[in-house]
Amino acid sequence: MAGEPVSPLPAWQTLTDEQSRRWTEVLAHVTNALPAGAVTVVVDGGTAHAAVVADRLADALHRGGRPCARLTDRAPVVDEDNWRADGTVDTVAVADGPRWRARPPTGEWDVVVWLRTPPVGPSTNGGRGPECDIVVDLHDPTWPVIRHLADRLAPQERWYLSESRAFFATRAATWDTKFGDDLPAYAAAVTEAGLAEGGVVVDIGCGTGRALPALRDAVGPHGVVIGLDLTPQMLTAAHAHAGRADADLILGDARHLPLADASVDAVFAAGLLTHLPDPESGLRELARITRPGGRLVLFHPSGRAALAARHGRPLRPDEPLAETRLRGTTARAGWRLLGYDDPPHRFFATAVRQRG
Ligand SMILES: C[S@@+](CC[C@H](N)C(=O)[O-])C[C@H]1O[C@@H](n2cnc3c(N)ncnc32)[C@H](O)[C@@H]1O
């Protein structure tokens, strides 16, 4: 599949302070995730960048006081000989590229880092690469973002917040221009959900607030509309829609909502669930704030198959929004699924909050 060309990785000195901090944060997540002992790491994918990223990783390890041997493609035999001769019990060997990936010097790599860059095609497993432990998105080479880090290396709690925010922060300013045509689909979904007039509705993961005006129309002038999001830049971009909708905006995390038990009549969540590390406990938290009989509306302006195709990845049967899985997770989290619709032009599921 064709894609945008890969732009070169800019030299560190040309990065802004914010971009250097981003790189430093990502490298820290990766170095902190490496197991103790003599570990072998290969950086693969995004072939134009793998060597530079491996160099940066080696630098970060050195700066952190961890012995590191750099196995390069320039002098592989010499590098490997030096590493075998000089490596200590906790030396990290860092290699890069497909040549090293195919020939692990100790039988297998302890950690495989995959750089996700365009073009992305089905052969790259949706850009993840086969059997990799860490995926770093480098579509913007000044702004790396970790999209996957194996649980065996580090609990999601350590990296999810910074990486999720970093992912959406750079998308906030252009979100509405890019996806503006979807507004009627949001309005139609909110109308179809049949929310009660005068109720309290929260849009969790509201992004730029595209659904807020439709939610205001649904609950009317006596209702309350709240938009909540994890990413400050999204909330900044949400001011226009929120103003039009007379909605309050809250900076918060869907996993620990700053709202009382049974305090809302309806939760709207578009494009949120698949971004939560543990969708079932996320659904449980949404249930906690919803009164018995209240509604949950899960929406996306593309069906699951259409979205997967757009991202060049296969549709996995175990994804959080797959019908069988969602039926189970909603039930265990305190909801009863009422409707499920997944044609190409939208994803739309509704559920009712169970008593108890
Ligand atoms: C795919 S965007 C959808 C935005 C908006 N709902 C829309 O449909 O345009 C996902 C949004 O969820 C937010 N988000 C991700 N994880 C979150 C969390 N744990 N709590 C609250 N918001 C979160 C992101 O910041 C982002 O704005």
Short mmCIF file of C-alpha atoms and ligand atoms in Angstrom, two decimals:
data_model
loop_
_atom_site.label_atom_id
_atom_site.label_comp_id
_atom_site.label_asym_id
_atom_site.label_seq_id
_atom_site.Cartn_x
_atom_site.Cartn_y
_atom_site.Cartn_z
CA MET A 1 0.00 0.00 0.00
CA ALA A 2 1.38 3.38 -0.93
CA GLY A 3 1.86 6.00 1.78
CA GLU A 4 3.54 9.27 2.57
CA PRO A 5 7.33 9.16 2.09
CA VAL A 6 9.45 8.83 5.21
CA SER A 7 11.00 12.18 6.10
CA PRO A 8 14.55 12.11 7.45
CA LEU A 9 15.12 12.03 11.18
CA PRO A 10 16.12 15.57 12.14
CA ALA A 11 19.38 16.05 14.02
CA TRP A 12 18.92 16.45 17.78
CA GLN A 13 20.27 20.04 17.70
CA THR A 14 17.50 21.11 15.31
CA LEU A 15 14.68 19.93 17.60
CA THR A 16 12.69 22.46 19.62
CA ASP A 17 12.85 22.14 23.42
CA GLU A 18 9.44 20.48 23.41
CA GLN A 19 10.52 17.98 20.74
CA SER A 20 13.76 17.14 22.60
CA ARG A 21 11.74 16.57 25.77
CA ARG A 22 9.48 14.22 23.80
CA TRP A 23 12.43 12.22 22.51
CA THR A 24 13.99 12.13 25.98
CA GLU A 25 10.73 10.90 27.51
CA VAL A 26 10.31 8.12 24.94
CA LEU A 27 13.94 7.01 25.31
CA ALA A 28 13.51 6.99 29.10
CA HIS A 29 10.40 4.79 28.83
CA VAL A 30 12.34 2.36 26.63
CA THR A 31 15.54 2.27 28.71
CA ASN A 32 13.58 1.91 31.96
CA ALA A 33 11.63 -0.99 30.44
CA LEU A 34 14.73 -3.04 29.59
CA PRO A 35 15.24 -6.02 31.89
CA ALA A 36 18.31 -6.24 34.09
CA GLY A 37 21.28 -8.29 32.93
CA ALA A 38 23.00 -8.80 29.60
CA VAL A 39 20.16 -7.83 27.29
CA THR A 40 20.06 -7.74 23.50
CA VAL A 41 17.87 -5.15 21.76
CA VAL A 42 17.23 -4.65 18.06
CA VAL A 43 15.58 -1.59 16.52
CA ASP A 44 13.76 -2.50 13.32
CA GLY A 45 11.14 -1.08 10.95
CA GLY A 46 11.30 2.49 9.64
CA THR A 47 14.58 1.48 8.04
CA ALA A 48 15.55 5.06 7.25
CA HIS A 49 15.58 5.81 10.98
CA ALA A 50 16.55 2.60 12.77
CA ALA A 51 20.28 3.36 13.02
CA VAL A 52 19.76 6.86 14.44
CA VAL A 53 17.16 5.65 16.92
CA ALA A 54 19.50 2.84 18.02
CA ASP A 55 22.29 5.43 18.46
CA ARG A 56 19.98 7.59 20.58
CA LEU A 57 18.96 4.61 22.66
CA ALA A 58 22.63 3.68 23.22
CA ASP A 59 23.39 7.30 24.23
CA ALA A 60 20.48 7.32 26.66
CA LEU A 61 21.74 4.07 28.22
CA HIS A 62 25.28 5.46 28.55
CA ARG A 63 23.96 8.64 30.13
CA GLY A 64 21.95 6.54 32.57
CA GLY A 65 25.12 4.64 33.55
CA ARG A 66 24.16 1.32 31.92
CA PRO A 67 26.97 -0.38 29.94
CA CYS A 68 26.01 -0.55 26.30
CA ALA A 69 27.54 -2.03 23.16
CA ARG A 70 26.36 -0.69 19.82
CA LEU A 71 26.15 -3.38 17.12
CA THR A 72 26.05 -1.39 13.90
CA ASP A 73 25.49 -2.27 10.30
CA ARG A 74 28.65 -0.41 9.37
CA ALA A 75 31.03 -2.88 11.04
CA PRO A 76 28.88 -5.78 12.26
CA VAL A 77 31.63 -8.35 12.68
CA VAL A 78 33.99 -5.99 14.52
CA ASP A 79 31.17 -4.70 16.73
CA GLU A 80 30.05 -8.20 17.62
CA ASP A 81 33.63 -9.33 18.38
CA ASN A 82 34.17 -6.30 20.64
CA TRP A 83 30.88 -6.90 22.43
CA ARG A 84 31.70 -10.59 23.02
CA ALA A 85 35.14 -9.65 24.32
CA ASP A 86 34.15 -6.65 26.48
CA GLY A 87 30.48 -7.20 27.42
CA THR A 88 29.73 -7.40 31.14
CA VAL A 89 26.89 -9.16 32.93
CA ASP A 90 24.65 -6.12 32.49
CA THR A 91 25.77 -4.79 29.10
CA VAL A 92 22.91 -3.95 26.77
CA ALA A 93 23.71 -4.75 23.14
CA VAL A 94 21.79 -2.43 20.79
CA ALA A 95 21.60 -3.36 17.09
CA ASP A 96 19.51 -2.00 14.25
CA GLY A 97 17.94 -3.07 10.98
CA PRO A 98 16.64 -6.22 9.30
CA ARG A 99 20.10 -7.76 8.88
CA TRP A 100 20.64 -7.94 12.64
CA ARG A 101 16.99 -8.74 13.30
CA ALA A 102 17.31 -11.89 11.18
CA ARG A 103 20.49 -13.02 12.98
CA PRO A 104 20.25 -12.56 16.74
CA PRO A 105 23.73 -13.06 18.20
CA THR A 106 22.38 -15.05 21.18
CA GLY A 107 19.70 -17.10 19.43
CA GLU A 108 16.89 -14.60 19.96
CA TRP A 109 16.48 -10.91 20.75
CA ASP A 110 15.42 -10.07 24.27
CA VAL A 111 13.66 -6.90 23.10
CA VAL A 112 12.52 -5.92 19.60
CA VAL A 113 11.71 -2.25 19.04
CA TRP A 114 9.64 -1.53 15.94
CA LEU A 115 9.55 1.93 14.38
CA ARG A 116 6.23 2.63 12.75
CA THR A 117 6.62 4.94 9.76
CA PRO A 118 4.70 5.32 6.52
CA PRO A 119 4.02 3.45 4.30
CA VAL A 120 2.02 1.01 6.40
CA GLY A 121 0.69 -2.13 4.74
CA PRO A 122 -0.88 -5.45 5.70
CA SER A 123 2.53 -7.14 5.45
CA THR A 124 3.74 -5.09 8.42
CA ASN A 125 0.89 -6.26 10.66
CA GLY A 126 -0.72 -2.86 10.76
CA GLY A 127 2.62 -1.15 11.21
CA ARG A 128 3.53 -3.09 14.32
CA GLY A 129 5.88 -5.65 12.81
CA PRO A 130 5.85 -9.27 13.81
CA GLU A 131 6.55 -10.22 17.41
CA CYS A 132 7.83 -6.88 18.58
CA ASP A 133 7.88 -5.73 22.19
CA ILE A 134 7.85 -1.97 21.74
CA VAL A 135 6.23 0.04 18.93
CA VAL A 136 7.29 3.65 18.46
CA ASP A 137 5.22 5.75 16.07
CA LEU A 138 7.54 7.95 14.01
CA HIS A 139 5.14 9.32 11.42
CA ASP A 140 6.35 12.68 12.66
CA PRO A 141 10.10 12.15 13.13
CA THR A 142 10.28 15.09 15.55
CA TRP A 143 7.58 13.57 17.75
CA PRO A 144 8.00 9.89 18.65
CA VAL A 145 5.14 8.24 20.53
CA ILE A 146 5.08 4.77 22.09
CA ARG A 147 2.00 2.89 20.87
CA HIS A 148 2.78 -0.49 22.39
CA LEU A 149 5.05 -1.67 25.17
CA ALA A 150 4.78 -5.31 26.23
CA ASP A 151 3.34 -5.81 29.71
CA ARG A 152 6.21 -8.15 30.55
CA LEU A 153 8.58 -5.14 30.24
CA ALA A 154 6.59 -2.40 31.96
CA PRO A 155 3.05 -1.99 33.31
CA GLN A 156 0.93 0.26 31.08
CA GLU A 157 0.41 2.56 34.03
CA ARG A 158 4.01 3.75 33.63
CA TRP A 159 3.78 4.96 30.03
CA TYR A 160 0.11 5.19 28.99
CA LEU A 161 -0.66 8.70 30.22
CA SER A 162 2.30 10.52 28.68
CA GLU A 163 2.13 8.60 25.41
CA SER A 164 -1.64 8.89 24.97
CA ARG A 165 -1.46 12.62 25.60
CA ALA A 166 1.51 13.01 23.25
CA PHE A 167 -0.33 11.10 20.53
CA PHE A 168 -3.41 13.33 20.65
CA ALA A 169 -1.65 16.61 21.52
CA THR A 170 -0.20 17.03 18.04
CA ARG A 171 -3.50 16.09 16.39
CA ALA A 172 -5.74 18.52 18.28
CA ALA A 173 -5.18 21.65 16.18
CA THR A 174 -6.11 20.00 12.87
CA TRP A 175 -8.70 17.51 14.18
CA ASP A 176 -11.77 19.51 13.15
CA THR A 177 -10.41 20.44 9.73
CA LYS A 178 -9.51 16.85 9.06
CA PHE A 179 -12.72 15.29 10.36
CA GLY A 180 -15.19 18.19 10.07
CA ASP A 181 -17.40 16.35 7.59
CA ASP A 182 -18.39 13.88 10.31
CA LEU A 183 -20.49 16.35 12.32
CA PRO A 184 -23.88 15.28 10.84
CA ALA A 185 -23.05 11.67 11.72
CA TYR A 186 -22.50 12.67 15.37
CA ALA A 187 -25.80 14.58 15.41
CA ALA A 188 -27.66 11.61 13.89
CA ALA A 189 -26.15 9.21 16.44
CA VAL A 190 -27.10 11.43 19.38
CA THR A 191 -30.66 11.81 18.05
CA GLU A 192 -30.97 8.05 17.56
CA ALA A 193 -29.73 7.42 21.12
CA GLY A 194 -32.88 9.15 22.40
CA LEU A 195 -31.36 10.85 25.45
CA ALA A 196 -33.85 12.24 27.94
CA GLU A 197 -34.44 16.01 27.99
CA GLY A 198 -33.25 17.77 31.11
CA GLY A 199 -30.65 15.11 31.95
CA VAL A 200 -26.93 15.25 32.68
CA VAL A 201 -24.79 13.92 29.81
CA VAL A 202 -21.01 13.55 29.75
CA ASP A 203 -18.94 13.14 26.61
CA ILE A 204 -15.92 11.15 27.80
CA GLY A 205 -12.87 11.56 25.56
CA CYS A 206 -14.68 14.51 23.97
CA GLY A 207 -11.64 15.59 21.95
CA THR A 208 -12.45 18.89 20.23
CA GLY A 209 -16.04 18.66 21.45
CA ARG A 210 -17.62 17.74 18.13
CA ALA A 211 -20.56 15.99 19.81
CA LEU A 212 -21.27 18.69 22.39
CA PRO A 213 -23.73 20.82 20.33
CA ALA A 214 -25.75 17.71 19.42
CA LEU A 215 -25.76 16.61 23.07
CA ARG A 216 -27.05 20.05 24.08
CA ASP A 217 -29.86 19.76 21.50
CA ALA A 218 -30.75 16.37 22.99
CA VAL A 219 -30.93 17.38 26.66
CA GLY A 220 -32.33 20.86 25.98
CA PRO A 221 -31.73 24.11 27.86
CA HIS A 222 -32.42 22.57 31.28
CA GLY A 223 -29.98 19.70 30.86
CA VAL A 224 -26.27 19.67 31.71
CA VAL A 225 -23.58 18.91 29.12
CA ILE A 226 -20.01 18.10 30.16
CA GLY A 227 -17.02 17.29 27.96
CA LEU A 228 -14.06 15.47 29.54
CA ASP A 229 -10.71 14.64 27.98
CA LEU A 230 -7.23 13.54 29.00
CA THR A 231 -5.37 15.79 26.56
CA PRO A 232 -5.10 19.51 27.41
CA GLN A 233 -4.59 20.47 23.74
CA MET A 234 -7.86 18.76 22.82
CA LEU A 235 -9.73 20.73 25.46
CA THR A 236 -8.18 23.97 24.22
CA ALA A 237 -9.45 23.13 20.75
CA ALA A 238 -12.87 22.25 22.24
CA HIS A 239 -13.67 25.76 23.45
CA ALA A 240 -15.59 26.78 20.31
CA HIS A 241 -17.95 23.78 20.32
CA ALA A 242 -18.27 23.91 24.13
CA GLY A 243 -19.19 27.59 24.01
CA ARG A 244 -21.88 26.94 21.40
CA ALA A 245 -23.22 24.05 23.47
CA ASP A 246 -22.99 25.83 26.83
CA ALA A 247 -20.98 22.81 28.00
CA ASP A 248 -18.46 22.54 30.85
CA LEU A 249 -15.04 21.11 30.01
CA ILE A 250 -13.05 18.95 32.43
CA LEU A 251 -9.46 17.74 32.12
CA GLY A 252 -9.65 14.19 33.42
CA ASP A 253 -8.94 10.52 32.92
CA ALA A 254 -11.75 8.15 31.95
CA ARG A 255 -10.17 5.52 34.20
CA HIS A 256 -10.62 7.65 37.35
CA LEU A 257 -13.44 10.08 36.69
CA PRO A 258 -13.81 13.15 38.93
CA LEU A 259 -17.58 12.58 39.09
CA ALA A 260 -19.73 11.13 41.87
CA ASP A 261 -21.39 7.70 41.77
CA ALA A 262 -24.70 7.64 39.82
CA SER A 263 -24.42 11.36 39.05
CA VAL A 264 -25.11 11.34 35.29
CA ASP A 265 -27.99 10.19 33.11
CA ALA A 266 -25.98 9.37 30.02
CA VAL A 267 -22.41 8.82 28.87
CA PHE A 268 -21.39 9.42 25.27
CA ALA A 269 -18.00 8.10 24.17
CA ALA A 270 -16.77 8.37 20.58
CA GLY A 271 -13.49 6.72 19.69
CA LEU A 272 -12.54 6.29 23.35
CA LEU A 273 -12.78 2.64 24.31
CA THR A 274 -10.08 1.34 21.97
CA HIS A 275 -7.64 3.87 23.46
CA LEU A 276 -8.09 2.64 27.03
CA PRO A 277 -5.51 0.14 28.30
CA ASP A 278 -8.23 -1.92 29.98
CA PRO A 279 -11.59 -1.33 28.23
CA GLU A 280 -13.55 -3.44 30.72
CA SER A 281 -12.44 -1.48 33.76
CA GLY A 282 -13.06 1.70 31.73
CA LEU A 283 -16.65 0.56 31.14
CA ARG A 284 -16.95 -0.17 34.87
CA GLU A 285 -15.86 3.39 35.69
CA LEU A 286 -18.43 4.76 33.21
CA ALA A 287 -21.05 2.58 34.91
CA ARG A 288 -20.04 3.90 38.33
CA ILE A 289 -20.95 7.50 37.43
CA THR A 290 -24.20 6.56 35.65
CA ARG A 291 -27.50 6.21 37.49
CA PRO A 292 -29.38 2.89 37.17
CA GLY A 293 -31.42 3.04 33.95
CA GLY A 294 -29.00 5.62 32.47
CA ARG A 295 -27.56 5.26 28.98
CA LEU A 296 -24.20 4.55 27.39
CA VAL A 297 -23.63 5.50 23.74
CA LEU A 298 -20.48 4.25 22.02
CA PHE A 299 -19.93 5.81 18.63
CA HIS A 300 -17.44 6.20 15.80
CA PRO A 301 -18.08 7.79 12.41
CA SER A 302 -16.59 4.69 10.69
CA GLY A 303 -17.43 1.04 11.14
CA ARG A 304 -14.72 -1.19 12.60
CA ALA A 305 -13.84 -2.89 9.31
CA ALA A 306 -13.66 0.41 7.43
CA LEU A 307 -11.44 1.92 10.12
CA ALA A 308 -9.12 -1.09 10.19
CA ALA A 309 -8.81 -0.94 6.39
CA ARG A 310 -8.01 2.78 6.56
CA HIS A 311 -5.21 2.07 9.04
CA GLY A 312 -3.93 -0.86 6.96
CA ARG A 313 -4.45 -3.43 9.70
CA PRO A 314 -6.50 -6.61 9.84
CA LEU A 315 -9.74 -6.56 11.83
CA ARG A 316 -9.03 -8.62 14.94
CA PRO A 317 -11.94 -10.67 16.33
CA ASP A 318 -10.90 -9.88 19.91
CA GLU A 319 -10.90 -6.08 19.65
CA PRO A 320 -12.76 -4.26 22.44
CA LEU A 321 -15.63 -3.25 20.13
CA ALA A 322 -16.17 -6.67 18.53
CA GLU A 323 -19.77 -7.62 19.30
CA THR A 324 -19.17 -10.78 21.33
CA ARG A 325 -16.42 -9.17 23.34
CA LEU A 326 -18.36 -5.95 23.95
CA ARG A 327 -21.43 -7.93 25.03
CA GLY A 328 -19.30 -9.67 27.67
CA THR A 329 -17.38 -6.64 28.91
CA THR A 330 -20.46 -4.40 29.14
CA ALA A 331 -22.36 -7.10 31.06
CA ARG A 332 -19.51 -7.62 33.52
CA ALA A 333 -19.09 -3.86 33.94
CA GLY A 334 -22.75 -3.23 34.89
CA TRP A 335 -24.39 -2.52 31.52
CA ARG A 336 -26.86 -4.37 29.28
CA LEU A 337 -26.17 -3.94 25.60
CA LEU A 338 -29.33 -2.70 23.85
CA GLY A 339 -28.15 -2.17 20.30
CA TYR A 340 -25.09 -2.88 18.16
CA ASP A 341 -24.62 -1.57 14.63
CA ASP A 342 -21.35 -1.78 12.71
CA PRO A 343 -21.84 -0.98 8.99
CA PRO A 344 -19.02 0.76 7.05
CA HIS A 345 -20.25 4.29 7.74
CA ARG A 346 -20.47 4.13 11.54
CA PHE A 347 -20.05 2.20 14.78
CA PHE A 348 -23.02 2.67 17.13
CA ALA A 349 -23.76 0.70 20.28
CA THR A 350 -26.04 1.58 23.16
CA ALA A 351 -26.36 0.07 26.62
CA VAL A 352 -28.41 0.65 29.74
CA ARG A 353 -27.01 0.83 33.26
CA GLN A 354 -28.13 -2.14 35.32
CA ARG A 355 -29.25 -1.82 38.91
CA GLY A 356 -26.84 -2.93 41.63
C1 LIG B 1 -10.14 9.21 18.77
S1 LIG B 1 -10.21 10.64 19.76
C2 LIG B 1 -11.94 11.01 19.69
C3 LIG B 1 -12.28 12.41 20.09
C4 LIG B 1 -13.76 12.78 20.02
N1 LIG B 1 -14.56 11.93 20.88
C5 LIG B 1 -14.26 12.70 18.60
O1 LIG B 1 -15.01 11.76 18.31
O2 LIG B 1 -13.89 13.56 17.79
C6 LIG B 1 -10.00 9.96 21.40
C7 LIG B 1 -9.98 11.01 22.48
O3 LIG B 1 -9.95 10.34 23.72
C8 LIG B 1 -9.07 11.02 24.58
N2 LIG B 1 -8.60 10.05 25.57
C9 LIG B 1 -7.74 9.02 25.40
N3 LIG B 1 -7.59 8.35 26.56
C10 LIG B 1 -8.37 8.98 27.49
C11 LIG B 1 -8.63 8.78 28.86
N4 LIG B 1 -8.06 7.80 29.54
N5 LIG B 1 -9.49 9.61 29.48
C12 LIG B 1 -10.09 10.64 28.81
N6 LIG B 1 -9.86 10.88 27.50
C13 LIG B 1 -9.03 10.07 26.85
C14 LIG B 1 -7.98 11.56 23.69
O4 LIG B 1 -7.32 12.65 24.28
C15 LIG B 1 -8.79 11.95 22.45
O5 LIG B 1 -9.22 13.27 22.53
#
